[in-house]
Short mmCIF file of C-alpha atoms and ligand atoms in Angstrom, two decimals:
data_model
loop_
_atom_site.label_atom_id
_atom_site.label_comp_id
_atom_site.label_asym_id
_atom_site.label_seq_id
_atom_site.Cartn_x
_atom_site.Cartn_y
_atom_site.Cartn_z
CA UNK A 1 102.51 110.51 100.63
CA UNK A 2 102.27 107.30 102.61
CA UNK A 3 99.96 105.08 100.54
CA UNK A 4 98.96 101.56 101.54
CA UNK A 5 97.56 99.79 98.46
CA UNK A 6 95.35 96.75 98.87
CA UNK A 7 93.70 94.57 96.29
CA UNK A 8 90.72 93.72 98.51
CA UNK A 9 89.55 94.55 102.03
CA UNK A 10 86.22 94.67 103.83
CA UNK A 11 86.30 98.46 104.31
CA UNK A 12 89.25 100.85 103.98
CA UNK A 13 87.72 102.95 106.78
CA UNK A 14 87.67 100.02 109.20
CA UNK A 15 91.16 98.92 108.16
CA UNK A 16 92.71 102.37 108.59
CA UNK A 17 90.89 102.86 111.90
CA UNK A 18 92.26 99.63 113.35
CA UNK A 19 95.78 100.27 111.99
CA UNK A 20 95.91 103.72 113.50
CA UNK A 21 94.76 102.54 116.90
CA UNK A 22 97.52 99.91 117.06
CA UNK A 23 100.50 101.65 115.43
CA UNK A 24 101.99 105.04 114.60
CA UNK A 25 100.94 106.31 111.17
CA UNK A 26 101.90 109.62 109.68
CA UNK A 27 99.23 112.23 109.14
CA UNK A 28 97.40 111.83 105.80
CA UNK A 29 98.28 108.15 105.47
CA UNK A 30 96.09 106.70 102.71
CA UNK A 31 94.59 103.24 102.43
CA UNK A 32 93.28 102.52 98.95
CA UNK A 33 91.61 99.29 97.83
CA UNK A 34 90.73 98.02 94.37
CA UNK A 35 87.78 96.24 95.90
CA UNK A 36 85.82 96.53 99.16
CA UNK A 37 83.79 93.51 100.19
CA UNK A 38 81.85 95.41 102.88
CA UNK A 39 82.15 99.08 101.91
CA UNK A 40 80.21 101.36 104.23
CA UNK A 41 78.05 104.31 103.20
CA UNK A 42 76.25 107.02 105.16
CA UNK A 43 73.52 106.08 107.68
CA UNK A 44 74.49 102.40 107.78
CA UNK A 45 74.03 101.93 104.02
CA UNK A 46 76.40 99.84 101.92
CA UNK A 47 78.85 101.30 99.44
CA UNK A 48 78.88 98.78 96.64
CA UNK A 49 80.68 99.59 93.40
CA UNK A 50 82.26 97.67 90.54
CA UNK A 51 85.69 96.36 91.62
CA UNK A 52 88.78 97.90 90.00
CA UNK A 53 87.05 100.75 88.19
CA UNK A 54 86.56 103.27 90.98
CA UNK A 55 88.36 104.93 93.86
CA UNK A 56 87.62 103.62 97.34
CA UNK A 57 90.05 104.99 99.88
CA UNK A 58 90.48 106.42 103.36
CA UNK A 59 92.75 109.19 104.62
CA UNK A 60 93.96 109.64 108.18
CA UNK A 61 93.55 113.15 109.59
CA UNK A 62 95.20 113.50 112.98
CA UNK A 63 94.79 116.02 115.79
CA UNK A 64 92.16 118.22 114.19
CA UNK A 65 90.25 119.47 117.21
CA UNK A 66 86.99 121.01 116.08
CA UNK A 67 84.73 122.87 118.46
CA UNK A 68 81.15 121.75 118.96
CA UNK A 69 79.90 124.47 116.58
CA UNK A 70 82.40 123.70 113.84
CA UNK A 71 82.06 119.95 113.77
CA UNK A 72 81.13 119.96 110.07
CA UNK A 73 84.22 121.92 108.98
CA UNK A 74 86.12 118.74 108.07
CA UNK A 75 83.16 117.43 106.02
CA UNK A 76 83.00 120.71 104.12
CA UNK A 77 86.79 120.64 103.56
CA UNK A 78 86.59 117.08 102.20
CA UNK A 79 83.72 117.82 99.82
CA UNK A 80 85.47 120.96 98.58
CA UNK A 81 88.78 119.09 98.14
CA UNK A 82 87.07 116.52 95.93
CA UNK A 83 85.35 119.23 93.87
CA UNK A 84 88.63 121.10 93.43
CA UNK A 85 90.45 117.93 92.33
CA UNK A 86 87.72 117.15 89.79
CA UNK A 87 87.76 120.70 88.45
CA UNK A 88 91.54 120.50 88.05
CA UNK A 89 90.88 117.46 85.88
CA UNK A 90 88.29 119.16 83.68
CA UNK A 91 85.21 117.60 85.21
CA UNK A 92 82.32 120.05 84.84
CA UNK A 93 78.81 120.58 86.21
CA UNK A 94 79.77 119.60 89.77
CA UNK A 95 77.71 120.12 92.90
CA UNK A 96 77.64 119.18 96.58
CA UNK A 97 74.36 117.70 97.74
CA UNK A 98 73.98 118.27 101.47
CA UNK A 99 75.62 116.95 103.52
CA UNK A 100 78.46 115.79 101.31
CA UNK A 101 77.44 113.84 98.24
CA UNK A 102 79.39 114.78 95.15
CA UNK A 103 77.24 115.19 92.05
CA UNK A 104 78.11 115.65 88.41
CA UNK A 105 75.40 116.30 85.85
CA UNK A 106 72.84 116.05 88.71
CA UNK A 107 73.85 112.46 89.52
CA UNK A 108 75.90 111.10 92.41
CA UNK A 109 79.50 110.27 91.55
CA UNK A 110 81.00 110.32 95.04
CA UNK A 111 80.33 110.01 98.75
CA UNK A 112 82.13 110.72 102.00
CA UNK A 113 82.06 108.86 105.32
CA UNK A 114 84.07 110.43 108.15
CA UNK A 115 84.58 108.45 111.35
CA UNK A 116 86.18 110.01 114.43
CA UNK A 117 88.05 108.04 117.09
CA UNK A 118 90.11 108.53 120.25
CA UNK A 119 93.15 106.40 121.06
CA UNK A 120 93.87 105.04 124.55
CA UNK A 121 96.48 107.77 124.98
CA UNK A 122 93.88 110.48 124.28
CA UNK A 123 94.98 111.30 120.71
CA UNK A 124 92.11 112.00 118.37
CA UNK A 125 91.95 111.13 114.72
CA UNK A 126 89.47 111.11 111.87
CA UNK A 127 89.26 108.53 109.14
CA UNK A 128 88.03 110.25 106.00
CA UNK A 129 86.50 107.65 103.68
CA UNK A 130 85.93 108.61 100.08
CA UNK A 131 84.20 106.66 97.36
CA UNK A 132 84.49 108.20 93.90
CA UNK A 133 83.06 106.54 90.82
CA UNK A 134 85.76 107.05 88.22
CA UNK A 135 85.69 104.61 85.30
CA UNK A 136 82.51 102.62 85.90
CA UNK A 137 80.09 103.24 83.05
CA UNK A 138 77.39 100.66 83.73
CA UNK A 139 74.88 101.84 86.32
CA UNK A 140 71.99 99.54 85.51
CA UNK A 141 69.27 99.83 88.15
CA UNK A 142 70.94 102.94 89.65
CA UNK A 143 69.33 105.85 87.79
CA UNK A 144 70.78 108.48 90.16
CA UNK A 145 74.41 107.27 89.96
CA UNK A 146 77.13 108.25 87.54
CA UNK A 147 80.90 108.51 87.24
CA UNK A 148 83.68 110.81 86.14
CA UNK A 149 84.07 108.81 82.91
CA UNK A 150 80.36 109.05 82.11
CA UNK A 151 80.28 112.84 82.51
CA UNK A 152 83.56 113.58 80.72
CA UNK A 153 83.25 110.87 78.06
CA UNK A 154 86.69 109.38 78.68
CA UNK A 155 88.57 107.22 81.21
CA UNK A 156 90.64 108.85 83.96
CA UNK A 157 93.79 107.84 85.81
CA UNK A 158 92.59 106.96 89.31
CA UNK A 159 95.97 107.69 90.91
CA UNK A 160 96.03 111.22 89.47
CA UNK A 161 92.61 111.93 90.98
CA UNK A 162 93.52 110.33 94.31
CA UNK A 163 96.67 112.45 94.63
CA UNK A 164 94.84 115.63 93.66
CA UNK A 165 92.13 115.00 96.26
CA UNK A 166 94.63 114.30 99.05
CA UNK A 167 96.82 117.30 98.18
CA UNK A 168 93.78 119.56 98.30
CA UNK A 169 92.70 117.96 101.55
CA UNK A 170 96.11 118.63 103.11
CA UNK A 171 95.88 122.29 102.11
CA UNK A 172 92.29 122.66 103.30
CA UNK A 173 92.92 120.91 106.63
CA UNK A 174 95.92 123.22 107.15
CA UNK A 175 93.53 126.14 106.59
CA UNK A 176 91.18 124.73 109.26
CA UNK A 177 94.09 124.41 111.68
CA UNK A 178 94.90 128.07 111.02
CA UNK A 179 91.28 128.97 111.77
CA UNK A 180 90.76 129.97 108.17
CA UNK A 181 87.63 128.00 107.27
CA UNK A 182 85.91 130.89 105.43
CA UNK A 183 87.26 130.16 101.89
CA UNK A 184 86.25 126.50 102.25
CA UNK A 185 82.73 127.50 103.23
CA UNK A 186 82.51 130.01 100.39
CA UNK A 187 83.28 127.22 97.94
CA UNK A 188 80.94 124.77 99.69
CA UNK A 189 78.04 127.25 99.51
CA UNK A 190 78.79 128.08 95.89
CA UNK A 191 78.53 124.42 94.96
CA UNK A 192 75.53 123.59 97.17
CA UNK A 193 72.99 121.65 95.11
CA UNK A 194 69.53 123.24 94.68
CA UNK A 195 70.36 126.25 96.84
CA UNK A 196 67.58 128.81 96.52
CA UNK A 197 65.23 126.41 94.76
CA UNK A 198 61.99 125.07 96.35
CA UNK A 199 62.48 121.35 96.98
CA UNK A 200 60.43 118.60 98.69
CA UNK A 201 61.50 117.26 102.09
CA UNK A 202 60.11 114.88 104.69
CA UNK A 203 60.41 114.89 108.47
CA UNK A 204 58.60 112.50 110.84
CA UNK A 205 56.41 111.31 107.96
CA UNK A 206 55.35 114.87 107.02
CA UNK A 207 56.14 116.15 103.55
CA UNK A 208 56.81 119.83 102.96
CA UNK A 209 58.52 122.25 100.60
CA UNK A 210 61.57 124.23 101.62
CA UNK A 211 64.11 126.51 99.99
CA UNK A 212 67.74 125.74 100.89
CA UNK A 213 69.37 128.86 102.32
CA UNK A 214 72.56 127.59 103.83
CA UNK A 215 74.45 124.86 105.69
CA UNK A 216 76.01 125.96 108.97
CA UNK A 217 79.31 124.84 110.49
CA UNK A 218 77.49 122.29 112.66
CA UNK A 219 76.37 120.70 109.40
CA UNK A 220 72.70 121.59 109.77
CA UNK A 221 70.58 122.62 106.79
CA UNK A 222 68.76 125.96 106.95
CA UNK A 223 65.47 125.91 105.07
CA UNK A 224 63.09 128.73 104.29
CA UNK A 225 59.64 127.28 104.88
CA UNK A 226 56.27 128.15 103.38
CA UNK A 227 55.34 130.26 106.44
CA UNK A 228 58.40 132.45 105.73
CA UNK A 229 60.38 131.21 108.74
CA UNK A 230 63.87 129.72 108.49
CA UNK A 231 64.32 126.41 110.32
CA UNK A 232 67.42 124.36 111.03
CA UNK A 233 67.47 120.62 110.37
CA UNK A 234 69.94 117.93 111.44
CA UNK A 235 71.24 115.37 108.97
CA UNK A 236 69.45 112.44 110.60
CA UNK A 237 66.03 114.05 110.96
CA UNK A 238 65.42 115.10 107.37
CA UNK A 239 64.82 113.16 104.20
CA UNK A 240 65.45 114.84 100.89
CA UNK A 241 62.89 113.81 98.29
CA UNK A 242 65.02 114.92 95.39
C1 BTN B 301 77.98 107.70 101.15
O1 BTN B 301 77.10 106.95 101.55
O2 BTN B 301 77.74 108.57 100.32
C2 BTN B 301 79.38 107.59 101.70
C3 BTN B 301 80.18 106.57 100.97
C4 BTN B 301 81.59 106.41 101.48
C5 BTN B 301 82.29 105.24 100.82
C6 BTN B 301 83.75 105.18 101.14
S1 BTN B 301 84.60 104.05 100.09
C7 BTN B 301 86.03 104.16 101.07
C8 BTN B 301 85.59 104.25 102.52
N1 BTN B 301 85.47 102.94 103.12
C9 BTN B 301 84.21 102.62 103.42
O3 BTN B 301 83.83 101.55 103.90
N2 BTN B 301 83.39 103.66 103.07
C10 BTN B 301 84.15 104.78 102.56
#
């Protein structure tokens, strides 16, 4: 594994993106930082965690051409790879909250931010950014956040978890390249948080109840609504009030 270790950087995603546009890097090159000064979360949010205690890293995934209707396959593979790595390390009660938040004991312990780019020479690559709360135990003011150490009751070796995640990701990306996404999706659906349970949502200021049926390979959420129809929602148009 080609690992670039940094003590501090603005964002491992931004750093890996700029490195890979200017030089050759092998597939699955990892950039890991002890501290990010401008860590990025989903939807323009910040990813701010205690320095030194957690995993903040990015992995380069090259040449994975996904069709328009399978654009979410890499997200599903990443979420599943994290879940598998945590299970291998005896972390229990795990779930994936759509689209790809990692929960343990109903609280968020990890998040994923994937950014896709094209080089001048036409090569495509994805930067898979992963934030996993590992040994942080103080979450004052963050009632919905937790960590691996909080749920297991003991500290974990961050490098062991990092390697397990990336090894699983290599295997799962290879499966995608071989057009074998089905086992990844089976695992994703099995772990989908609140599947089959009526939950509150909001769209365009309107609140409503829906029952999560599925997530499709475009990454859209399928909800059974109160009028017995199933509707498809994009990530950006729906707020989850749970
Ligand atoms: C989320 O909002 O749930 C996604 C969080 C992703 C955070 C990771 S930490 C490593 C990588 N670098 C970044 O700037 N963000 C991602």
